[in-house]
mmCIF file of C-alpha atoms in Angstrom:
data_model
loop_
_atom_site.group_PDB
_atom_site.id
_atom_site.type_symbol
_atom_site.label_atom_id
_atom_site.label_comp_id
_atom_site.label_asym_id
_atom_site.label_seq_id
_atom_site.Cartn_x
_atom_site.Cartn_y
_atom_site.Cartn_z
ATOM 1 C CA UNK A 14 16.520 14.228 11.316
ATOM 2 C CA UNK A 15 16.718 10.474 10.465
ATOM 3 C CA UNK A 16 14.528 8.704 7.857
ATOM 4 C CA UNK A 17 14.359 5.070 7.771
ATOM 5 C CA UNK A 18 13.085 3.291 4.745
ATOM 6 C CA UNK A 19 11.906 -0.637 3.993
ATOM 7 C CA UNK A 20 11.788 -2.038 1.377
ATOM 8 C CA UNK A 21 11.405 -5.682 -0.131
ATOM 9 C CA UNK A 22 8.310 -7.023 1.102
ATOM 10 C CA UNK A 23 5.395 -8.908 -0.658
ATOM 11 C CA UNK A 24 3.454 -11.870 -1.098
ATOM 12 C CA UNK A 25 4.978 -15.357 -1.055
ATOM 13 C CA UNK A 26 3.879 -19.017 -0.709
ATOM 14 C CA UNK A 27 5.256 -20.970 2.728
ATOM 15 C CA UNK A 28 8.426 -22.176 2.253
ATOM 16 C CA UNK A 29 9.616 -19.077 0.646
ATOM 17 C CA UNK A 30 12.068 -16.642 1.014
ATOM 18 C CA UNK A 31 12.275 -12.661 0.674
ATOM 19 C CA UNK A 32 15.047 -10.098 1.698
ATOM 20 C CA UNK A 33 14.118 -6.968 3.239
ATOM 21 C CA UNK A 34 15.619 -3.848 3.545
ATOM 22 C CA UNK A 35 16.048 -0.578 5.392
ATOM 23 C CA UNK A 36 18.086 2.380 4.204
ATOM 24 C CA UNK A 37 18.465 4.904 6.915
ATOM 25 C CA UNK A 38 19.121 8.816 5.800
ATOM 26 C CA UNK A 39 19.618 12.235 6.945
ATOM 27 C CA UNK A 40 21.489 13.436 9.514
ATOM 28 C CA UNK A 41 23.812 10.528 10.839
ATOM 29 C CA UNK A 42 26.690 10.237 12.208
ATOM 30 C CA UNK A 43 26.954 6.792 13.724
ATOM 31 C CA UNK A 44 24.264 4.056 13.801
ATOM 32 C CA UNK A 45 24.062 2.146 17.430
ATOM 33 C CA UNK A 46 21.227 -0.659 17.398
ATOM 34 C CA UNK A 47 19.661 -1.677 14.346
ATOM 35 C CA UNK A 48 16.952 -4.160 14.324
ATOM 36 C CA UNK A 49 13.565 -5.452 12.607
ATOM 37 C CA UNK A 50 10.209 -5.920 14.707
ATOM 38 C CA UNK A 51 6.924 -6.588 13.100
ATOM 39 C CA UNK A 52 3.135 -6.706 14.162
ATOM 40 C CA UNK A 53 0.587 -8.891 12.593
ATOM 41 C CA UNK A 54 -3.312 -7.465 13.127
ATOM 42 C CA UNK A 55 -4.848 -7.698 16.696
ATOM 43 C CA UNK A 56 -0.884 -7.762 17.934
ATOM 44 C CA UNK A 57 1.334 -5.672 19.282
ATOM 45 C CA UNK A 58 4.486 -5.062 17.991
ATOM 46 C CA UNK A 59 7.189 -7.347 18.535
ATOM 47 C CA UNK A 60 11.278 -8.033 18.323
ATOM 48 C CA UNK A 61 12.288 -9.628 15.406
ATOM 49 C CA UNK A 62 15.977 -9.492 14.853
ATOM 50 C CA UNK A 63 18.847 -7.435 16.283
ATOM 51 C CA UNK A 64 22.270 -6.249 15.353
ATOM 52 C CA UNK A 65 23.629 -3.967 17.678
ATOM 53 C CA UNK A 66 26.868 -1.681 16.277
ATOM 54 C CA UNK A 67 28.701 -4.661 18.434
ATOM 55 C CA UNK A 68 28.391 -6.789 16.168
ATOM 56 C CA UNK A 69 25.975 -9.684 17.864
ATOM 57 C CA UNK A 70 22.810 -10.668 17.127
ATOM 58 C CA UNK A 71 19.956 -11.553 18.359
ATOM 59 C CA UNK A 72 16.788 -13.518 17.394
ATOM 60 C CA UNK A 73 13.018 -14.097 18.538
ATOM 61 C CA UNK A 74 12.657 -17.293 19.178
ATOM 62 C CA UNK A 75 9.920 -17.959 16.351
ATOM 63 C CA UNK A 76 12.490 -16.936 13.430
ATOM 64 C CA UNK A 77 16.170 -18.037 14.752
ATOM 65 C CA UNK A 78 17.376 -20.520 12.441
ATOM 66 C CA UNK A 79 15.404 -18.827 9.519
ATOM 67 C CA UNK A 80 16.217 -15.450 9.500
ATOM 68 C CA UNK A 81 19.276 -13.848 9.480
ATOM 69 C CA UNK A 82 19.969 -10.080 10.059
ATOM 70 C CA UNK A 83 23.088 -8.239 9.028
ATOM 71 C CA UNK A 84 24.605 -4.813 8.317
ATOM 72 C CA UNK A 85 26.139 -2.773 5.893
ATOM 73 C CA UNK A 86 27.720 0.627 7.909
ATOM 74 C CA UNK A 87 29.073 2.081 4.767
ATOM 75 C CA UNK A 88 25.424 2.217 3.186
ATOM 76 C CA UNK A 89 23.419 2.929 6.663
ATOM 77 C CA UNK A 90 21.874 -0.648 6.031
ATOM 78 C CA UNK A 91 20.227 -3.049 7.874
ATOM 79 C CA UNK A 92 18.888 -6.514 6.079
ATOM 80 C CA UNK A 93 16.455 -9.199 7.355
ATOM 81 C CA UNK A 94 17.078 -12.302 4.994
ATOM 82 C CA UNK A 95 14.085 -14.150 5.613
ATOM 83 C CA UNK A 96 13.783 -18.402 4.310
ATOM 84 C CA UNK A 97 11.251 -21.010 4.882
ATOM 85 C CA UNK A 98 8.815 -18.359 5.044
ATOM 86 C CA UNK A 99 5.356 -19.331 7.523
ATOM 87 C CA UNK A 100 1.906 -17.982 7.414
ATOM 88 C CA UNK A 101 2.276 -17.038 10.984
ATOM 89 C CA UNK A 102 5.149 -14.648 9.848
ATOM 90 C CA UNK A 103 2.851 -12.349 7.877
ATOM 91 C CA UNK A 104 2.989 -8.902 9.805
ATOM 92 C CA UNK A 105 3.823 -5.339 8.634
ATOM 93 C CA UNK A 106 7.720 -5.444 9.143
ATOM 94 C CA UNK A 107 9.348 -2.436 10.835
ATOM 95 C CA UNK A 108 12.814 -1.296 11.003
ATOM 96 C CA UNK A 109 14.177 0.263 14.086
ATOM 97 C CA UNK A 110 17.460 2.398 14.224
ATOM 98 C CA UNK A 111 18.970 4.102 17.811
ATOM 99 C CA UNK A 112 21.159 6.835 16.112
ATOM 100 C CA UNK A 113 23.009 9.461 18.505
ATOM 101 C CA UNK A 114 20.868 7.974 21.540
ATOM 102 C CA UNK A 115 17.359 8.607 19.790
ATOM 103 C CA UNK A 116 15.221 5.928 18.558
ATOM 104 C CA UNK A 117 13.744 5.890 15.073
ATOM 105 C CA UNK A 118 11.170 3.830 13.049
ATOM 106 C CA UNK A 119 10.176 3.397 9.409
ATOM 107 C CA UNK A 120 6.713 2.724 8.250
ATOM 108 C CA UNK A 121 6.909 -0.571 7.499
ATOM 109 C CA UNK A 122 6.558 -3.017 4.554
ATOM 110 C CA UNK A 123 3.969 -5.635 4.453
ATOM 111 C CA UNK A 124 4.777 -9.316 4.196
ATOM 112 C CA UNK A 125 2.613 -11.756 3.864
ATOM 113 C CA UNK A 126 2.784 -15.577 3.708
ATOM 114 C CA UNK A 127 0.262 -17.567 2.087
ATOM 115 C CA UNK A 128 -0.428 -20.313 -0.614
#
């Protein structure tokens, strides 16, 4: 019923920056929660950023201060602008929607930090 798509990952060198995306589609009426997690290899998955239909925010503890999350409703957006870019950040990226009380995920989009 709901797709959610990312987009905007890659390779870049520490210090970088990237944007990622996620476009969610299909039958939607109102978006709740949106937020990004990610899981590097041998991890489990984890909270990156939050922003809940509220309005706040919130951030792992690893990323606050480099990362910032926002939203664009009128496009069924979510963003993860992502600066001074470590190697320990390399993960697949997910994004995460709660639409109508159910909870859906994308795929993922790799990111990866390294010189």
């Amino acid at each position: 019923q709901v797709q959610l798509v990312e987009s905007g990952g890659g390779l870049v060198q520490p210090g970088g920056s990237l944007r990622l995306s996620c476009a969610a589609s299909g039958r939607i009426f109102s978006i709740d929660d949106m937020g990004w997690y990610r899981q590097a290899p041998g991890n489990e998955r984890e909270m990156v950023a939050i922003f809940s239909s509220r309005g706040s925010t919130n951030y792992a503890d690893s990323v606050t201060g480099r990362f910032t999350i926002s939203r664009d409703n009128a496009k069924n957006t979510v963003y993860l602008q992502m600066s001074s870019l470590k190697p320990e950040d390399t993960a697949v990226y997910y994004c995460k929607a709660r639409v109508q009380g159910y909870y859906y995920w994308g795929q993922g989009t790799q990111v990866t930090v390294s010189s």
